[in-house]
mmCIF file of C-alpha atoms and ligand atoms in Angstrom:
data_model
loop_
_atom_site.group_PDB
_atom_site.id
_atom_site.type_symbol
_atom_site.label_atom_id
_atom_site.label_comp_id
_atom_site.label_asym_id
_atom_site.label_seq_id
_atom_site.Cartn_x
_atom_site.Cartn_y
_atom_site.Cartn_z
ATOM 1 C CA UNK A 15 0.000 0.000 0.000
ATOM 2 C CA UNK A 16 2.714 2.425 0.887
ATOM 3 C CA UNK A 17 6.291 2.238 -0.231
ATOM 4 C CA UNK A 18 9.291 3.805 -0.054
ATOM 5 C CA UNK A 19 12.368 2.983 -2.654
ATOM 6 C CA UNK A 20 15.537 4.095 -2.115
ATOM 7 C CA UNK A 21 14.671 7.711 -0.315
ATOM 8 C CA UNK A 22 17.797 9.631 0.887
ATOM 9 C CA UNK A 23 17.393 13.293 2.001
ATOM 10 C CA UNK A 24 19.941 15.380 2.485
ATOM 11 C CA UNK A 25 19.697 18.446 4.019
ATOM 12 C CA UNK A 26 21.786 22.238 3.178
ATOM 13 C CA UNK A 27 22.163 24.589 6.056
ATOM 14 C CA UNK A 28 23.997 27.601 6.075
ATOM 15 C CA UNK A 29 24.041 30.523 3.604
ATOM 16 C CA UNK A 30 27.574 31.542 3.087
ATOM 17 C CA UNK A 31 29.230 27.655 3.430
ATOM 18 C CA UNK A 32 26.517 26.167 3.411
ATOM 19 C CA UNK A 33 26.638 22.725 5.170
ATOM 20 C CA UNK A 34 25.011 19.326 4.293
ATOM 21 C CA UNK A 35 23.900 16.861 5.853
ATOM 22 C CA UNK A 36 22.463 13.411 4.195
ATOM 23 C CA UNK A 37 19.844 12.410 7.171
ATOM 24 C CA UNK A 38 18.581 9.091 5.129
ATOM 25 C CA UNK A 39 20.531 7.548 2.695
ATOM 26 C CA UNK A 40 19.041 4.699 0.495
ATOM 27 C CA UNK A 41 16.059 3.620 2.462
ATOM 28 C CA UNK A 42 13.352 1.343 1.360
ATOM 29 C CA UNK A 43 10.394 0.583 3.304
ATOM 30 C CA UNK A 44 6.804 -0.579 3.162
ATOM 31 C CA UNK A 45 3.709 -1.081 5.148
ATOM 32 C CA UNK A 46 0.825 -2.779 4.205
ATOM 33 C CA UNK A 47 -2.931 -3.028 4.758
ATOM 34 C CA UNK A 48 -3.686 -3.996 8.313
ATOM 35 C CA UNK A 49 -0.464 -3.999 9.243
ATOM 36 C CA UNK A 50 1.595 -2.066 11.662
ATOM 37 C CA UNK A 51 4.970 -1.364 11.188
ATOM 38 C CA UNK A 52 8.045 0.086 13.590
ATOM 39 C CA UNK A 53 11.204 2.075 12.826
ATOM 40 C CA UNK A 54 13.257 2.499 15.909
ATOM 41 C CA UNK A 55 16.588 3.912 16.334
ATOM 42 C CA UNK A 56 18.424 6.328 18.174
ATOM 43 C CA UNK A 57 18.017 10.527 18.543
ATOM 44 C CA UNK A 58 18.855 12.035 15.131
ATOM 45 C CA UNK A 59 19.348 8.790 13.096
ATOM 46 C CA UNK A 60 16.573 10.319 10.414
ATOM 47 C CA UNK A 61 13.109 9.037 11.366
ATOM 48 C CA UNK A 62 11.479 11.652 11.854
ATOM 49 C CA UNK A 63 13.000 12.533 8.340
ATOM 50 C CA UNK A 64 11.719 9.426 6.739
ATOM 51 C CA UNK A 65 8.126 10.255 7.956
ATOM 52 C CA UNK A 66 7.682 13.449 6.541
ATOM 53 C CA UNK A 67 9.224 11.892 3.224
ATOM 54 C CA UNK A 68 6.663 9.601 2.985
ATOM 55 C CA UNK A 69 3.950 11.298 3.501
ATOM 56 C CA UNK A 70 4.923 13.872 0.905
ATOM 57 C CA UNK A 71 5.692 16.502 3.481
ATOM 58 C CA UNK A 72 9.132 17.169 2.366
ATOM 59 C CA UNK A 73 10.669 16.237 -1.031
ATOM 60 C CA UNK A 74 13.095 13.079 -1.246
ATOM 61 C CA UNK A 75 16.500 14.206 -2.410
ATOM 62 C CA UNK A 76 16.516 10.839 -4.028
ATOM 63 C CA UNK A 77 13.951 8.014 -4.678
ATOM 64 C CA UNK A 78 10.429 7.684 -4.638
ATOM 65 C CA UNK A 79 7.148 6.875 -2.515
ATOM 66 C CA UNK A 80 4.202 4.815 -3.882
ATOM 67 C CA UNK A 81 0.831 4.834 -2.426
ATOM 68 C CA UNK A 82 -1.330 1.761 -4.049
ATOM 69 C CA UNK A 83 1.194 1.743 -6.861
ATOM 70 C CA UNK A 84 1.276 5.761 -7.430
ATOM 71 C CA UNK A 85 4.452 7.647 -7.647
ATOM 72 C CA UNK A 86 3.481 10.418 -4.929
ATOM 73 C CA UNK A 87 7.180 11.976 -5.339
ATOM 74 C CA UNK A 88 6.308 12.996 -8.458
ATOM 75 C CA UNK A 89 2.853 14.616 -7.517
ATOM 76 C CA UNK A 90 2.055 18.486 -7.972
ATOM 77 C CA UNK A 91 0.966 20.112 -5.133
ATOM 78 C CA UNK A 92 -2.582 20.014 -6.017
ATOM 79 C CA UNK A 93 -2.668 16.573 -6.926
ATOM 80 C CA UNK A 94 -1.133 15.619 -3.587
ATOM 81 C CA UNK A 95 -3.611 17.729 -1.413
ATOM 82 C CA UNK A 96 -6.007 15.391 -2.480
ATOM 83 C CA UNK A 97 -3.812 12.630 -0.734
ATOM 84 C CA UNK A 98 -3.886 14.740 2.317
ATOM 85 C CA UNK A 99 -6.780 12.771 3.970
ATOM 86 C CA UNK A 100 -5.525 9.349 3.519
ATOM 87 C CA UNK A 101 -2.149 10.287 5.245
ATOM 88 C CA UNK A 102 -2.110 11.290 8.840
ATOM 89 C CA UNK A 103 1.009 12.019 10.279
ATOM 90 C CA UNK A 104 1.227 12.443 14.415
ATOM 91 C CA UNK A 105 3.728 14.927 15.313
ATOM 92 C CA UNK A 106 6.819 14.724 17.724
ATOM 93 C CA UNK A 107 5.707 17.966 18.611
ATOM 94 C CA UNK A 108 2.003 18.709 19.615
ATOM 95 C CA UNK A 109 2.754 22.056 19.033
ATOM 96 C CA UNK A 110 3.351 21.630 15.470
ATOM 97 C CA UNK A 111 -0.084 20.753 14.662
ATOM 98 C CA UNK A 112 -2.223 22.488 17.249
ATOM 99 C CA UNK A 113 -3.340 26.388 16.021
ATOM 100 C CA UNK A 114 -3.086 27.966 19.297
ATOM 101 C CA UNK A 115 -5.885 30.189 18.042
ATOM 102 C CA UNK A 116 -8.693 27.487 18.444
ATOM 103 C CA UNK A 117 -10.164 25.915 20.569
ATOM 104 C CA UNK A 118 -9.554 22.103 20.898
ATOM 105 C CA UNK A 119 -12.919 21.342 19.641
ATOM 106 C CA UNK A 120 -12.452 23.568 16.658
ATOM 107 C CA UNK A 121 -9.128 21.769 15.684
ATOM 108 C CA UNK A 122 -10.928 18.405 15.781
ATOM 109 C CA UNK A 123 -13.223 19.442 13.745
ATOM 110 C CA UNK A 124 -11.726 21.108 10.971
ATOM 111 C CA UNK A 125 -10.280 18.501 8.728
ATOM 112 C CA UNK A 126 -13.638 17.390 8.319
ATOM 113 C CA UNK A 127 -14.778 20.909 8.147
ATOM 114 C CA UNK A 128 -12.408 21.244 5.050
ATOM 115 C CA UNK A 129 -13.318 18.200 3.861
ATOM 116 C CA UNK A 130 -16.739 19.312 3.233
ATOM 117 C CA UNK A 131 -18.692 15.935 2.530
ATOM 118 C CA UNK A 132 -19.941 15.809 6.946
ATOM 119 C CA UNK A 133 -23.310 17.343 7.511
ATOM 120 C CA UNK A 134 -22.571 19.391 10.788
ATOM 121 C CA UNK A 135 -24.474 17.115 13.340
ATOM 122 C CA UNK A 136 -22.452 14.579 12.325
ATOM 123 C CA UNK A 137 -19.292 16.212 12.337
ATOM 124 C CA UNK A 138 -20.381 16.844 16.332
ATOM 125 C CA UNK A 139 -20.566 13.444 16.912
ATOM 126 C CA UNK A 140 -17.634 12.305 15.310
ATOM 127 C CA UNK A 141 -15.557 14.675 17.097
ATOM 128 C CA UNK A 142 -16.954 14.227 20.267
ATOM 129 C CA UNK A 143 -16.611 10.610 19.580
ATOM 130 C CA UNK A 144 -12.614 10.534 18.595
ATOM 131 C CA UNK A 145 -12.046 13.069 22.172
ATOM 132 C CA UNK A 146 -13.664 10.371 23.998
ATOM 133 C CA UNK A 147 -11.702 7.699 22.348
ATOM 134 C CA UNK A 148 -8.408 9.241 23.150
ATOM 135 C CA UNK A 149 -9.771 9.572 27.214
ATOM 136 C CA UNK A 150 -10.257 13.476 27.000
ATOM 137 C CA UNK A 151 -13.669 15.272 28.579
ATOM 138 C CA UNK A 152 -15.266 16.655 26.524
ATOM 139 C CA UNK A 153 -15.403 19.832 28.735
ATOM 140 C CA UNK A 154 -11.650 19.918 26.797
ATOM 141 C CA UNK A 155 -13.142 20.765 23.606
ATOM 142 C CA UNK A 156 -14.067 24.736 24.577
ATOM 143 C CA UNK A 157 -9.972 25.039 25.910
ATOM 144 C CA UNK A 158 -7.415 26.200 24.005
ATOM 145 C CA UNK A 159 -3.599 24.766 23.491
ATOM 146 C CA UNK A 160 -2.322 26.983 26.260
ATOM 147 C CA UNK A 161 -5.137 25.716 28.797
ATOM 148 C CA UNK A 162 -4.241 22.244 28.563
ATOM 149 C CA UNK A 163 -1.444 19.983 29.595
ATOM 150 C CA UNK A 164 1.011 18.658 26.939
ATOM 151 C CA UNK A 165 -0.344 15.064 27.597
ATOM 152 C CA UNK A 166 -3.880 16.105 26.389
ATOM 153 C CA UNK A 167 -3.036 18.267 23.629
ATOM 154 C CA UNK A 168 -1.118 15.256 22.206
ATOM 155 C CA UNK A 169 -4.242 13.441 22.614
ATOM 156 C CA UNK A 170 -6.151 16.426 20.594
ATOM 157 C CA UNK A 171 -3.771 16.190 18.019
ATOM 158 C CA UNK A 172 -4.125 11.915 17.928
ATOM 159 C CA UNK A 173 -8.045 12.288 17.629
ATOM 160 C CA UNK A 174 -7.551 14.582 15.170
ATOM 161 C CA UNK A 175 -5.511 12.610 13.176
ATOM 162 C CA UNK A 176 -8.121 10.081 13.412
ATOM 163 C CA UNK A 177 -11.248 12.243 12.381
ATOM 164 C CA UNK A 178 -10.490 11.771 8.898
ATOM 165 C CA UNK A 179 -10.269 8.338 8.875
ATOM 166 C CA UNK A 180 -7.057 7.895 6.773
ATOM 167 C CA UNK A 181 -5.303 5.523 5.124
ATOM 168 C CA UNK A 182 -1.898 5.080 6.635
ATOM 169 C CA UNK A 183 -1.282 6.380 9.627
ATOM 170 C CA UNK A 184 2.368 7.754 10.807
ATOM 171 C CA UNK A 185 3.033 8.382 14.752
ATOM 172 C CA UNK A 186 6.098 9.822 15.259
ATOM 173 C CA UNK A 187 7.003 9.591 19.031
ATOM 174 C CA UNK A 188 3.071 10.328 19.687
ATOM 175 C CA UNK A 189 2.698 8.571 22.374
ATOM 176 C CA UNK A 190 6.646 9.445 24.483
ATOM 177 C CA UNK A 191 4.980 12.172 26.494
ATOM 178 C CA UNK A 192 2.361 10.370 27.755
ATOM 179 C CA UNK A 193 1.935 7.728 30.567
ATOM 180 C CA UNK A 194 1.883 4.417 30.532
ATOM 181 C CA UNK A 195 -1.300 3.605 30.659
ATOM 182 C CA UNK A 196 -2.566 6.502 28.644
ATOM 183 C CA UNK A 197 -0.077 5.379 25.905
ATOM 184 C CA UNK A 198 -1.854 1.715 26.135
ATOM 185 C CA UNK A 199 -5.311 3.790 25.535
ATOM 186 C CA UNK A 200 -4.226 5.472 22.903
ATOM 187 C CA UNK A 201 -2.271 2.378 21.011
ATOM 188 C CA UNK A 202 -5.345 0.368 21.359
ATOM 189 C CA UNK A 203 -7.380 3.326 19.901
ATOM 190 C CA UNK A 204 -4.763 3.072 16.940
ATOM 191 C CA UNK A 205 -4.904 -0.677 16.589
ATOM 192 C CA UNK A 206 -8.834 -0.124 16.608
ATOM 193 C CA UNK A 207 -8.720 2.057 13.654
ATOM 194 C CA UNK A 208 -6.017 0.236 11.922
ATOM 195 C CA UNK A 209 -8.400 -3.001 11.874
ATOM 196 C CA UNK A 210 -11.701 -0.804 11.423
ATOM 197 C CA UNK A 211 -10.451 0.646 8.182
ATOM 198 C CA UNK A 212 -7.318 -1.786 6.701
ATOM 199 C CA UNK A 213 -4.919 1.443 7.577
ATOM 200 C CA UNK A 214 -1.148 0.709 7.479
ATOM 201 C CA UNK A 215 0.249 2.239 11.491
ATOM 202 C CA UNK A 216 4.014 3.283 11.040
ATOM 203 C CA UNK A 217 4.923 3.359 14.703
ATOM 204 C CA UNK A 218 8.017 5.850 14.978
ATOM 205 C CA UNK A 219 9.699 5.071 18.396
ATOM 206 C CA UNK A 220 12.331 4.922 20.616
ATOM 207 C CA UNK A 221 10.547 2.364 22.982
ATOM 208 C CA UNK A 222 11.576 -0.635 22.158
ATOM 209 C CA UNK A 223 9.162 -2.217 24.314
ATOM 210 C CA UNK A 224 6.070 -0.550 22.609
ATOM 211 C CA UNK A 225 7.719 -1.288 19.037
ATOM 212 C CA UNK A 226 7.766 -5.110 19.896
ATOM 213 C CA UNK A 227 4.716 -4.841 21.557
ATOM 214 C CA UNK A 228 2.858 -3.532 18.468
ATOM 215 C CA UNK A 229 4.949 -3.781 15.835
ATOM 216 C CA UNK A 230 4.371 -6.968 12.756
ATOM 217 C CA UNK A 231 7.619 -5.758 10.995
ATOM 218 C CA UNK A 232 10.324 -3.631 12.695
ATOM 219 C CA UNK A 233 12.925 -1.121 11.010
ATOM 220 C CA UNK A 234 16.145 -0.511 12.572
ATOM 221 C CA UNK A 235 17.873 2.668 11.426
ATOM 222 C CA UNK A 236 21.275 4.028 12.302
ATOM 223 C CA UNK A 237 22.761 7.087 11.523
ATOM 224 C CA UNK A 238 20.320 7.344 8.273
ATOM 225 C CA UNK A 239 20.368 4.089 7.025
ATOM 226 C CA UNK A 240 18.316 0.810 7.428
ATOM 227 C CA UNK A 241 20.467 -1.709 9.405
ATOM 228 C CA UNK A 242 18.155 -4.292 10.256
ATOM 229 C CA UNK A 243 14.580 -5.357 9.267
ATOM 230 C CA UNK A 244 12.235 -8.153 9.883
ATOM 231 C CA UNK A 245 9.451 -9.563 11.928
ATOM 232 C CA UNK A 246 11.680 -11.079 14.719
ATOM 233 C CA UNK A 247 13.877 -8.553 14.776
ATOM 234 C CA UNK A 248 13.324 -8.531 18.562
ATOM 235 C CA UNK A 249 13.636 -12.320 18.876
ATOM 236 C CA UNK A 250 16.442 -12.722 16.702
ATOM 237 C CA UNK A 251 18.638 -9.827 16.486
ATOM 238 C CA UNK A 252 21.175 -10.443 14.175
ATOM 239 C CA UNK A 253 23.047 -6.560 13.982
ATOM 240 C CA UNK A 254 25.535 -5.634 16.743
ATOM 241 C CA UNK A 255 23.735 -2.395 16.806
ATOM 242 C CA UNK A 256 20.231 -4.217 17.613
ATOM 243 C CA UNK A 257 21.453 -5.777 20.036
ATOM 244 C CA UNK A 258 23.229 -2.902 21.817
ATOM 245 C CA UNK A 259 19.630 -0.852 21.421
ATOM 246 C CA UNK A 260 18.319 -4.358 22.936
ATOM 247 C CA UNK A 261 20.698 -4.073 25.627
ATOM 248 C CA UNK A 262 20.499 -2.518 29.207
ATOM 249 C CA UNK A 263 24.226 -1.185 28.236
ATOM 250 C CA UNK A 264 23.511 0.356 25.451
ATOM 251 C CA UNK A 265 23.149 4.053 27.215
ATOM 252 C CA UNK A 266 26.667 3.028 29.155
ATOM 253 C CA UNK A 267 28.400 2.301 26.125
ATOM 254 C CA UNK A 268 27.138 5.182 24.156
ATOM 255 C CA UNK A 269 28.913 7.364 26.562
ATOM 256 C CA UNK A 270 32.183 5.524 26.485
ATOM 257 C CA UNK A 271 31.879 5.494 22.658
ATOM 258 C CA UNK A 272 30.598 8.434 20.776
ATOM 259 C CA UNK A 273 30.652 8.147 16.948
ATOM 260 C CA UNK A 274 33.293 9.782 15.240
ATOM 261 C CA UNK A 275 32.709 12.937 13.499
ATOM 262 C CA UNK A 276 31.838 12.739 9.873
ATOM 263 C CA UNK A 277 30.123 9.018 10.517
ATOM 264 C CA UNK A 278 27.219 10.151 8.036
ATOM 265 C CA UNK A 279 28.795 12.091 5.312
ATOM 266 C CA UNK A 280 31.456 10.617 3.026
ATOM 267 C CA UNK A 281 32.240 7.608 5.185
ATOM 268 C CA UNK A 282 31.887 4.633 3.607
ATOM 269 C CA UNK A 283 33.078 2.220 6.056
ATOM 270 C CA UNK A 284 30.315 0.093 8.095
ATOM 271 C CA UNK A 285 28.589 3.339 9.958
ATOM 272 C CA UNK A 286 28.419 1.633 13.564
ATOM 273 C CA UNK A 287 31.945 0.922 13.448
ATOM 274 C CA UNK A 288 33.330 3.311 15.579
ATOM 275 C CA UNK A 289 30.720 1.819 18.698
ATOM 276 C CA UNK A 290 30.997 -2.103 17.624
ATOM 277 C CA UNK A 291 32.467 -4.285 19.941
ATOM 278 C CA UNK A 292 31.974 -7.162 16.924
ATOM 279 C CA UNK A 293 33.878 -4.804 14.591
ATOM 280 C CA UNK A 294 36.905 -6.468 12.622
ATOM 281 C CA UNK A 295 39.404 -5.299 9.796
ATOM 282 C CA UNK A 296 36.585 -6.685 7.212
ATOM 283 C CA UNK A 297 34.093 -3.891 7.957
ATOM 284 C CA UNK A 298 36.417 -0.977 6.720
ATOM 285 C CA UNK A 299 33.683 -0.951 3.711
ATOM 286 C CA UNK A 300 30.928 -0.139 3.240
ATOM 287 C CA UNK A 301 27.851 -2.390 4.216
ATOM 288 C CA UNK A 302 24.904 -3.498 2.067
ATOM 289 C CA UNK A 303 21.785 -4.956 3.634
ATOM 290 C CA UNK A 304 21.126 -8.184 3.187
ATOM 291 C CA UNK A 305 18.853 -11.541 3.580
ATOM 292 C CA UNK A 306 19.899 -13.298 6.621
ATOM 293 C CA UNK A 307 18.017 -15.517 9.191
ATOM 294 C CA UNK A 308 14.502 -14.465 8.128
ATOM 295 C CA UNK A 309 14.838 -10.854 7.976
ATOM 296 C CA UNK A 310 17.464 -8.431 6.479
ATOM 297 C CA UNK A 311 20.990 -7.105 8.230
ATOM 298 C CA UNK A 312 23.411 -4.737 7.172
ATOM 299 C CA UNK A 313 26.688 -6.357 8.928
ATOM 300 C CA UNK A 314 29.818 -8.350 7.419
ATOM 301 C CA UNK A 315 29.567 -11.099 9.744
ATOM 302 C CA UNK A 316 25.827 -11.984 8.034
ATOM 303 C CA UNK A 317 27.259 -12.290 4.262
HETATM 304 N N1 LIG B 422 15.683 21.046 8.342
HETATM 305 C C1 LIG B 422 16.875 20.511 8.651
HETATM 306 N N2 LIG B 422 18.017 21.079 8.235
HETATM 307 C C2 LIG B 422 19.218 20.520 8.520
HETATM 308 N N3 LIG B 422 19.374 19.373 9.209
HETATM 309 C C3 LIG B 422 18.265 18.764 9.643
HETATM 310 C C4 LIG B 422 16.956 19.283 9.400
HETATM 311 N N4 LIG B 422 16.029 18.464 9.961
HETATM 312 C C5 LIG B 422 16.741 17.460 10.538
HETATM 313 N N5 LIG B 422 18.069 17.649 10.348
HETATM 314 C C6 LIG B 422 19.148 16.755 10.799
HETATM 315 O O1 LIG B 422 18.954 15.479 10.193
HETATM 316 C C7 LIG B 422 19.213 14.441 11.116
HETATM 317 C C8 LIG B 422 17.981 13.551 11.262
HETATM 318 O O2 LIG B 422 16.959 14.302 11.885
HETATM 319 P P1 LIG B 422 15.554 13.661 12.256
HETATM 320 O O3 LIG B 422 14.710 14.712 12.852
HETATM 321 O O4 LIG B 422 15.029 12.974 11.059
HETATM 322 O O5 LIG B 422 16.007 12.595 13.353
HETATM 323 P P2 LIG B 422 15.121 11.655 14.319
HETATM 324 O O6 LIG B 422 15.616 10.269 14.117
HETATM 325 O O7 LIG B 422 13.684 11.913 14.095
HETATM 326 O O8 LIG B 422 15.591 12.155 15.757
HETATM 327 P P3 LIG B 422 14.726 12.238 17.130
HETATM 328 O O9 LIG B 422 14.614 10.832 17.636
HETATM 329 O O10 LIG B 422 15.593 13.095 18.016
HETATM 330 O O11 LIG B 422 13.413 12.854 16.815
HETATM 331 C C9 LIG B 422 19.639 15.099 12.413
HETATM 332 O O12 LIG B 422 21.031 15.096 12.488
HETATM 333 C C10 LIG B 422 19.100 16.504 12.286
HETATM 334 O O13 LIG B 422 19.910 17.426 12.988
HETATM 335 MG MG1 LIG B 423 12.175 12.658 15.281
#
């Protein structure tokens, strides 16, 4: 259903030397009807990157995304609007999607406002609906971003999302600021819709609990590339970096071990190398991913 082929982004900063930064180099990546899909990885590795990529948000420096077989990459603006209720992407940020101008109700409400094909007591029980869903009163919906906590605007923003009904669904850390058992509320909401309307979740996290909790495929990235994928990733790790992440030493070792500067750009030996305690002379290339054990690996020791 959606599908990603070879996307790499790179990024320019700067005006007079301008810098740049490739924050996802060569990723592929799908998700399917019904399913529900994970990409985990550390702060900065390029997920939140990847997300916005495919859902047409920012422009692929490189590759392409397909929804049902359409290139979306190559899309005009107009054409792609159209797209723009199937995809729902969940912010890191509440902020980011929350117009501090309305009230919650209001922002609820307004994709299917702009939408235009809800008669208006429907759109009131829908909304009212997706707030209860997410476990907000309604007495929420007449309170604006700045009179609520940043636990229940995220949930604003999550029904919100949902209002629409889309297609595939992106949640990009949605759930870290909440607590536990709000975050099971609101994954159960997702799996809900997800098996209510065939929806493909992409579950961005860095809790690798929730990811193997949820997750039917999972996506390891490192430092903007796919090193590991599979369905028993968790079971079976096969890459020295998965198994650090799976780890209770991974935090320990990361601040022993930083990675060396210049790890993304222009190095094109194995990108963990620097923090692998597997790492021989043989990995002073670079790594492709590849079949091994059920799922795929990017590591010299798998070939
Ligand atoms: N607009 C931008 N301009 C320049 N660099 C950027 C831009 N957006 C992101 N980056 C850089 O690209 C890299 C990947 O960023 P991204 O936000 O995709 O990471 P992430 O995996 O989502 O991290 P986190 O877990 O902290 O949210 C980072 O090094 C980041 O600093
Ligand atoms: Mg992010």
């Amino acid at each position: 259903m959606l599908k990603g082929e070879n996307l790499s982004k790179v990024y320019s900063s700067g005006i007079i030397s301008p810098v740049e930064k490739k924050a996802v180099d060569n990723v592929s990546i799908e998700a399917g009807e019904g399913e529900t899909v994970a990409i985990v990885g550390e702060s900065g590795c390029g997920k939140t990157t990847l997300a916005k990529m495919l859902m047409g948000q920012i422009k692929p420096t490189c590759g392409e995304v397909y929804f049902y077989g359409k290139n979306i990459t190559a899309m005009k603006n107009k054409e792609l609007r159209g797209l723009r209720t199937a995809f729902q992407l969940i912010p890191q940020h509440p902020d980011d999607a929350a117009d501090p101008r309305w009230t919650l109700g209001k922002s609820v409400a307004e994709p299917l406002v702009i939408a235009g094909k809800t008669a208006p007591g429907e759109i009131k029980e829908k909304v009212d609906k997706r707030i209860a869903e997410v476990g907000l009163g309604s007495e929420l919906k007449e309170r604006y971003p700045h009179e609520v906590s940043g636990g229940e605007l995220q949930r604003m923003v999550i029904a919100r999302a949902l209002t629409l009904d889309p297609k595939v669904i992106i949640s990009d850390e949605a759930t870290s600021m909440l607590d536990v058992s709000v975050q099971a509320q609101i994954m159960s909401v997702l799996k809900q819709t997800r098996e209510r309307q065939g929806c493909a979740l992409v579950i961005i996290t860095h809790d690798l609990g929730l990811a193997k909790a949820v997750a039917d495929r999972t996506y390891v990235m490192f430092a903007g590339e796919i090193v590991e994928e599979g369905m028993d990733v968790f079971e079976n790790p096969l890459h020295p970096y998965t198994k650090a992440l799976l780890s209770a030493l991974f935090y320990l070792d990361l601040k022993i071990s930083e990675p060396e500067e210049g790890v993304i750009s222009g190095q094109e030996w194995c990108r963990y190398y620097s923090r692998c305690t597997e790492r021989t002379e043989e990995c002073k290339k670079k790594q492709i991913l590849r079949e091994s054990g059920g799922h795929k690996v990017r590591c010299i020791k798998y070939k």
